mmCIF file of C-alpha atoms and ligand atoms in Angstrom:
data_model
loop_
_atom_site.group_PDB
_atom_site.id
_atom_site.type_symbol
_atom_site.label_atom_id
_atom_site.label_comp_id
_atom_site.label_asym_id
_atom_site.label_seq_id
_atom_site.Cartn_x
_atom_site.Cartn_y
_atom_site.Cartn_z
ATOM 1 C CA MET A 376 72.776 103.700 103.313
ATOM 2 C CA ALA A 377 75.079 101.070 101.832
ATOM 3 C CA LYS A 378 78.324 102.380 100.420
ATOM 4 C CA ARG A 379 78.629 102.419 96.654
ATOM 5 C CA ARG A 380 81.192 99.941 95.300
ATOM 6 C CA VAL A 381 83.910 101.766 93.392
ATOM 7 C CA ALA A 382 86.760 100.612 91.132
ATOM 8 C CA ILE A 383 89.684 102.891 90.278
ATOM 9 C CA LEU A 384 91.412 102.457 86.907
ATOM 10 C CA ILE A 385 95.055 103.480 86.768
ATOM 11 C CA SER A 386 98.118 103.303 84.529
ATOM 12 C CA GLY A 387 100.747 105.020 86.659
ATOM 13 C CA ARG A 388 101.771 106.383 90.046
ATOM 14 C CA GLY A 389 98.242 106.654 91.363
ATOM 15 C CA SER A 390 98.384 109.761 93.513
ATOM 16 C CA ASN A 391 94.714 110.537 92.817
ATOM 17 C CA MET A 392 93.932 106.886 93.540
ATOM 18 C CA THR A 393 95.638 107.286 96.920
ATOM 19 C CA ALA A 394 93.590 110.407 97.658
ATOM 20 C CA LEU A 395 90.388 108.472 96.915
ATOM 21 C CA ILE A 396 91.486 105.501 99.048
ATOM 22 C CA GLU A 397 92.321 107.786 101.975
ATOM 23 C CA ALA A 398 89.013 109.661 101.731
ATOM 24 C CA ALA A 399 87.049 106.430 101.564
ATOM 25 C CA LYS A 400 88.392 105.409 104.971
ATOM 26 C CA ALA A 401 86.030 107.895 106.634
ATOM 27 C CA ALA A 402 83.036 106.170 108.188
ATOM 28 C CA ASP A 403 80.595 108.622 106.626
ATOM 29 C CA TYR A 404 82.077 108.406 103.112
ATOM 30 C CA PRO A 405 79.396 107.078 100.743
ATOM 31 C CA ALA A 406 81.766 104.917 98.662
ATOM 32 C CA GLU A 407 84.180 102.063 99.271
ATOM 33 C CA ILE A 408 87.087 101.230 96.979
ATOM 34 C CA VAL A 409 86.693 97.538 96.159
ATOM 35 C CA LEU A 410 89.192 97.237 93.298
ATOM 36 C CA VAL A 411 92.130 98.999 91.680
ATOM 37 C CA LEU A 412 92.579 97.876 88.088
ATOM 38 C CA SER A 413 95.657 98.684 86.002
ATOM 39 C CA ASN A 414 96.448 98.167 82.340
ATOM 40 C CA ILE A 415 100.180 98.365 83.150
ATOM 41 C CA ALA A 416 101.716 95.516 85.176
ATOM 42 C CA ASP A 417 104.310 97.666 86.970
ATOM 43 C CA ALA A 418 102.162 100.748 87.581
ATOM 44 C CA GLY A 419 103.404 102.319 90.812
ATOM 45 C CA GLY A 420 99.871 102.722 92.102
ATOM 46 C CA LEU A 421 99.345 98.947 92.353
ATOM 47 C CA ALA A 422 101.804 98.550 95.223
ATOM 48 C CA LYS A 423 100.323 101.566 97.008
ATOM 49 C CA ALA A 424 96.820 100.104 96.727
ATOM 50 C CA GLN A 425 98.016 96.742 98.059
ATOM 51 C CA GLN A 426 99.687 98.473 101.008
ATOM 52 C CA SER A 427 96.290 99.955 101.820
ATOM 53 C CA GLY A 428 94.732 96.500 101.699
ATOM 54 C CA ILE A 429 92.798 97.180 98.491
ATOM 55 C CA LYS A 430 92.334 94.357 96.026
ATOM 56 C CA THR A 431 94.203 94.915 92.747
ATOM 57 C CA ALA A 432 94.095 93.398 89.286
ATOM 58 C CA THR A 433 96.025 93.932 86.075
ATOM 59 C CA ILE A 434 94.766 93.452 82.563
ATOM 60 C CA GLU A 435 97.559 94.433 80.246
ATOM 61 C CA SER A 436 96.281 96.300 77.244
ATOM 62 C CA LYS A 437 99.355 95.658 75.129
ATOM 63 C CA PRO A 438 98.667 91.989 74.210
ATOM 64 C CA PHE A 439 95.276 93.017 72.819
ATOM 65 C CA GLY A 440 97.003 95.257 70.282
ATOM 66 C CA LYS A 441 94.470 97.182 68.251
ATOM 67 C CA ASP A 442 91.494 95.171 69.530
ATOM 68 C CA ARG A 443 90.498 97.777 72.097
ATOM 69 C CA GLU A 444 87.051 96.346 72.635
ATOM 70 C CA ALA A 445 88.414 92.896 73.534
ATOM 71 C CA PHE A 446 90.619 94.543 76.167
ATOM 72 C CA GLU A 447 87.653 96.481 77.465
ATOM 73 C CA ARG A 448 85.451 93.370 77.590
ATOM 74 C CA ALA A 449 88.066 91.760 79.831
ATOM 75 C CA MET A 450 88.022 94.857 82.052
ATOM 76 C CA HIS A 451 84.245 95.008 82.045
ATOM 77 C CA ASP A 452 83.997 91.352 83.103
ATOM 78 C CA ILE A 453 86.239 91.882 86.111
ATOM 79 C CA LEU A 454 84.360 95.027 87.134
ATOM 80 C CA VAL A 455 81.053 93.170 86.946
ATOM 81 C CA ALA A 456 82.537 90.206 88.844
ATOM 82 C CA HIS A 457 83.349 92.611 91.688
ATOM 83 C CA ASP A 458 79.851 94.129 91.688
ATOM 84 C CA VAL A 459 81.334 97.514 90.847
ATOM 85 C CA GLU A 460 78.790 100.338 90.693
ATOM 86 C CA LEU A 461 81.012 103.332 89.933
ATOM 87 C CA VAL A 462 84.305 103.625 88.040
ATOM 88 C CA CYS A 463 86.912 106.342 88.677
ATOM 89 C CA LEU A 464 89.561 106.911 86.012
ATOM 90 C CA ALA A 465 92.706 108.173 87.712
ATOM 91 C CA GLY A 466 95.535 108.599 85.243
ATOM 92 C CA PHE A 467 94.245 105.748 83.090
ATOM 93 C CA LEU A 468 96.108 106.191 79.822
ATOM 94 C CA ARG A 469 93.864 104.337 77.382
ATOM 95 C CA LEU A 470 91.266 105.821 75.100
ATOM 96 C CA LEU A 471 87.934 104.114 75.721
ATOM 97 C CA THR A 472 85.596 102.913 72.981
ATOM 98 C CA PRO A 473 81.977 104.063 72.799
ATOM 99 C CA TRP A 474 81.013 100.491 73.750
ATOM 100 C CA PHE A 475 82.796 100.625 77.119
ATOM 101 C CA VAL A 476 81.642 104.173 77.800
ATOM 102 C CA LYS A 477 78.053 103.078 77.135
ATOM 103 C CA GLN A 478 78.345 100.199 79.655
ATOM 104 C CA TRP A 479 79.285 102.740 82.347
ATOM 105 C CA GLU A 480 77.230 105.705 81.203
ATOM 106 C CA GLY A 481 76.532 107.999 84.151
ATOM 107 C CA LYS A 482 78.653 105.732 86.362
ATOM 108 C CA MET A 483 82.204 106.556 85.254
ATOM 109 C CA ILE A 484 84.095 109.709 86.193
ATOM 110 C CA ASN A 485 87.506 111.120 85.290
ATOM 111 C CA ILE A 486 89.869 113.814 86.484
ATOM 112 C CA HIS A 487 91.552 116.088 83.979
ATOM 113 C CA PRO A 488 94.344 118.553 84.834
ATOM 114 C CA ALA A 489 92.736 121.670 83.346
ATOM 115 C CA LEU A 490 89.624 123.791 83.673
ATOM 116 C CA LEU A 491 87.513 122.107 80.998
ATOM 117 C CA PRO A 492 86.408 122.850 78.360
ATOM 118 C CA SER A 493 89.783 124.583 78.060
ATOM 119 C CA TYR A 494 92.815 122.427 77.394
ATOM 120 C CA ARG A 495 91.408 119.051 76.527
ATOM 121 C CA GLY A 496 94.127 116.526 75.731
ATOM 122 C CA LEU A 497 97.772 116.441 76.764
ATOM 123 C CA HIS A 498 100.352 118.959 78.023
ATOM 124 C CA THR A 499 97.714 121.097 79.677
ATOM 125 C CA HIS A 500 100.114 122.994 81.952
ATOM 126 C CA GLU A 501 102.539 123.889 79.156
ATOM 127 C CA ARG A 502 99.667 125.105 77.007
ATOM 128 C CA ALA A 503 98.171 127.183 79.823
ATOM 129 C CA LEU A 504 101.530 128.873 80.423
ATOM 130 C CA THR A 505 102.016 129.505 76.694
ATOM 131 C CA ASP A 506 98.617 131.183 76.567
ATOM 132 C CA GLY A 507 99.398 133.236 79.669
ATOM 133 C CA VAL A 508 96.184 132.342 81.468
ATOM 134 C CA LYS A 509 96.150 133.607 85.028
ATOM 135 C CA ILE A 510 93.883 130.942 86.487
ATOM 136 C CA HIS A 511 94.296 127.220 85.810
ATOM 137 C CA GLY A 512 93.054 124.094 87.526
ATOM 138 C CA ALA A 513 91.468 120.678 87.347
ATOM 139 C CA THR A 514 88.075 119.180 86.528
ATOM 140 C CA VAL A 515 86.179 116.055 87.575
ATOM 141 C CA HIS A 516 83.603 115.062 84.969
ATOM 142 C CA PHE A 517 81.445 112.175 83.829
ATOM 143 C CA VAL A 518 82.959 110.224 80.951
ATOM 144 C CA VAL A 519 81.320 110.433 77.530
ATOM 145 C CA PRO A 520 82.634 109.081 74.211
ATOM 146 C CA GLU A 521 84.398 112.361 73.353
ATOM 147 C CA VAL A 522 87.709 112.623 75.201
ATOM 148 C CA ASP A 523 87.881 115.112 78.110
ATOM 149 C CA SER A 524 84.246 116.094 77.674
ATOM 150 C CA GLY A 525 81.131 115.186 79.614
ATOM 151 C CA PRO A 526 79.094 116.792 82.387
ATOM 152 C CA ILE A 527 81.326 118.655 84.840
ATOM 153 C CA ILE A 528 80.955 117.595 88.474
ATOM 154 C CA MET A 529 83.556 119.773 90.201
ATOM 155 C CA GLN A 530 86.425 122.097 89.396
ATOM 156 C CA GLY A 531 89.265 123.522 91.438
ATOM 157 C CA ALA A 532 91.451 126.444 90.439
ATOM 158 C CA VAL A 533 94.876 127.824 91.239
ATOM 159 C CA ALA A 534 96.393 131.238 90.522
ATOM 160 C CA VAL A 535 99.138 131.004 87.906
ATOM 161 C CA ARG A 536 102.356 132.681 89.083
ATOM 162 C CA GLY A 537 104.689 134.750 86.926
ATOM 163 C CA ASP A 538 107.578 132.387 87.586
ATOM 164 C CA ASP A 539 105.642 129.134 87.137
ATOM 165 C CA THR A 540 107.128 126.333 85.065
ATOM 166 C CA PRO A 541 105.001 123.423 83.816
ATOM 167 C CA ASP A 542 106.317 121.404 86.753
ATOM 168 C CA THR A 543 105.556 123.937 89.490
ATOM 169 C CA LEU A 544 102.115 124.568 88.030
ATOM 170 C CA ALA A 545 101.450 120.824 87.712
ATOM 171 C CA ALA A 546 102.374 120.328 91.357
ATOM 172 C CA ARG A 547 99.891 122.952 92.590
ATOM 173 C CA VAL A 548 97.147 121.677 90.289
ATOM 174 C CA LEU A 549 97.811 118.138 91.544
ATOM 175 C CA GLY A 550 97.249 119.360 95.089
ATOM 176 C CA VAL A 551 93.857 120.632 93.976
ATOM 177 C CA GLU A 552 93.132 117.337 92.186
ATOM 178 C CA HIS A 553 93.675 115.471 95.431
ATOM 179 C CA ARG A 554 91.062 117.679 97.094
ATOM 180 C CA ILE A 555 88.384 117.731 94.416
ATOM 181 C CA TYR A 556 88.421 114.093 93.295
ATOM 182 C CA PRO A 557 87.412 112.698 96.707
ATOM 183 C CA ASP A 558 84.845 115.480 97.126
ATOM 184 C CA ALA A 559 83.388 114.888 93.655
ATOM 185 C CA LEU A 560 83.113 111.145 94.302
ATOM 186 C CA ARG A 561 81.429 111.925 97.619
ATOM 187 C CA LEU A 562 78.760 113.922 95.771
ATOM 188 C CA VAL A 563 78.265 111.307 93.041
ATOM 189 C CA ALA A 564 78.210 108.292 95.371
ATOM 190 C CA GLY A 565 75.969 110.158 97.790
ATOM 191 C CA GLY A 566 73.386 110.746 95.070
ATOM 192 C CA LYS A 567 73.865 114.516 95.228
ATOM 193 C CA ILE A 568 74.470 114.975 91.476
ATOM 194 C CA ARG A 569 71.823 114.902 88.769
ATOM 195 C CA ILE A 570 72.916 114.699 85.140
ATOM 196 C CA ASP A 571 70.744 117.039 83.083
ATOM 197 C CA GLY A 572 71.743 116.642 79.440
ATOM 198 C CA PRO A 573 75.257 118.036 79.061
ATOM 199 C CA VAL A 574 75.487 119.456 82.599
ATOM 200 C CA CYS A 575 75.445 118.327 86.216
ATOM 201 C CA LYS A 576 73.014 119.863 88.671
ATOM 202 C CA THR A 577 73.613 119.860 92.402
ATOM 203 C CA ASP A 578 72.545 121.773 95.468
ATOM 204 C CA ALA A 579 76.164 121.936 96.611
ATOM 205 C CA CYS A 580 77.960 125.118 95.561
ATOM 206 C CA GLY A 581 80.951 127.299 96.356
ATOM 207 C CA SER A 582 80.317 130.274 98.601
ATOM 208 C CA PRO A 583 79.067 133.165 96.431
ATOM 209 C CA ASP A 584 81.851 135.584 97.424
ATOM 210 C CA ASP A 585 84.597 133.006 96.997
ATOM 211 C CA ALA A 586 86.358 134.788 94.127
ATOM 212 C CA LEU A 587 89.787 133.757 92.941
ATOM 213 C CA ILE A 588 91.506 136.771 91.375
ATOM 214 C CA SER A 589 94.915 136.433 89.782
ATOM 215 C CA PRO A 590 97.183 138.340 89.877
ATOM 216 C CA GLU A 591 96.071 139.999 93.081
ATOM 217 C CA ILE A 592 97.209 143.550 93.788
ATOM 218 C CA ILE A 593 98.765 143.697 97.265
HETATM 219 C C1 GRF B 1730 96.652 113.503 86.866
HETATM 220 O O1 GRF B 1730 97.249 114.722 86.555
HETATM 221 C C2 GRF B 1730 95.263 113.442 86.314
HETATM 222 O O2 GRF B 1730 94.640 114.680 86.274
HETATM 223 C C3 GRF B 1730 95.494 112.947 84.912
HETATM 224 O O3 GRF B 1730 96.552 112.025 85.021
HETATM 225 C C4 GRF B 1730 97.348 112.331 86.160
HETATM 226 C C5 GRF B 1730 97.399 111.114 87.001
HETATM 227 O O4 GRF B 1730 98.265 111.258 88.110
HETATM 228 N N1 GRF B 1730 94.297 112.377 84.374
HETATM 229 P P1 GRF B 1730 98.202 110.218 89.290
HETATM 230 O O5 GRF B 1730 98.527 108.853 88.689
HETATM 231 O O6 GRF B 1730 96.849 110.260 89.894
HETATM 232 O O7 GRF B 1730 99.267 110.655 90.238
#
């Protein structure tokens, strides 16, 4: 089966982008990364993508000011010009209009550093620590007009430690992000995910006794 053509949208360092690029090198991976697109000219991820031989493009959002749709039309045109079939948001720091989301409905996925639907929005790790939750994590989901919502494809969790700071917690969650984003894209690109209204259905599942308990009594 032909590999699905994927673009990754970034604004920053691109560590999730790198995880996707690395995963896509496997011969049996059902997607190929054909473009990395940034809205920030000096995003660190651009150089990393180029080092991996991936084509990059920048469309700066700033000059478009408040005309978000004009910016998105420029992005959409370049995605179409590259025959992109799936879009991965990876630290892309722009809110998307319903128009753009509609163009890529069921074909655009995002990673969020929390176990949705908890902690939509920013500062997820600080908020999780303030609330004293004992399990935290990350979510890959399809993009819908509402921010940090949409059918959940995959989640990964970590145990929160008593001495965690936002930074230490963020680092462990990021490690999980780098595992689940490539796996989630593998499922989506491989046609293993069916969107059923607000949820994703798949035959893939975690092992039934794979409980994460935190804190664990030892
Ligand atoms: C990640 O924490 C991701 O969950 C969030 O933005 C951050 C991007 O980091 N959406 P990176 O650019 O992938 O390193």
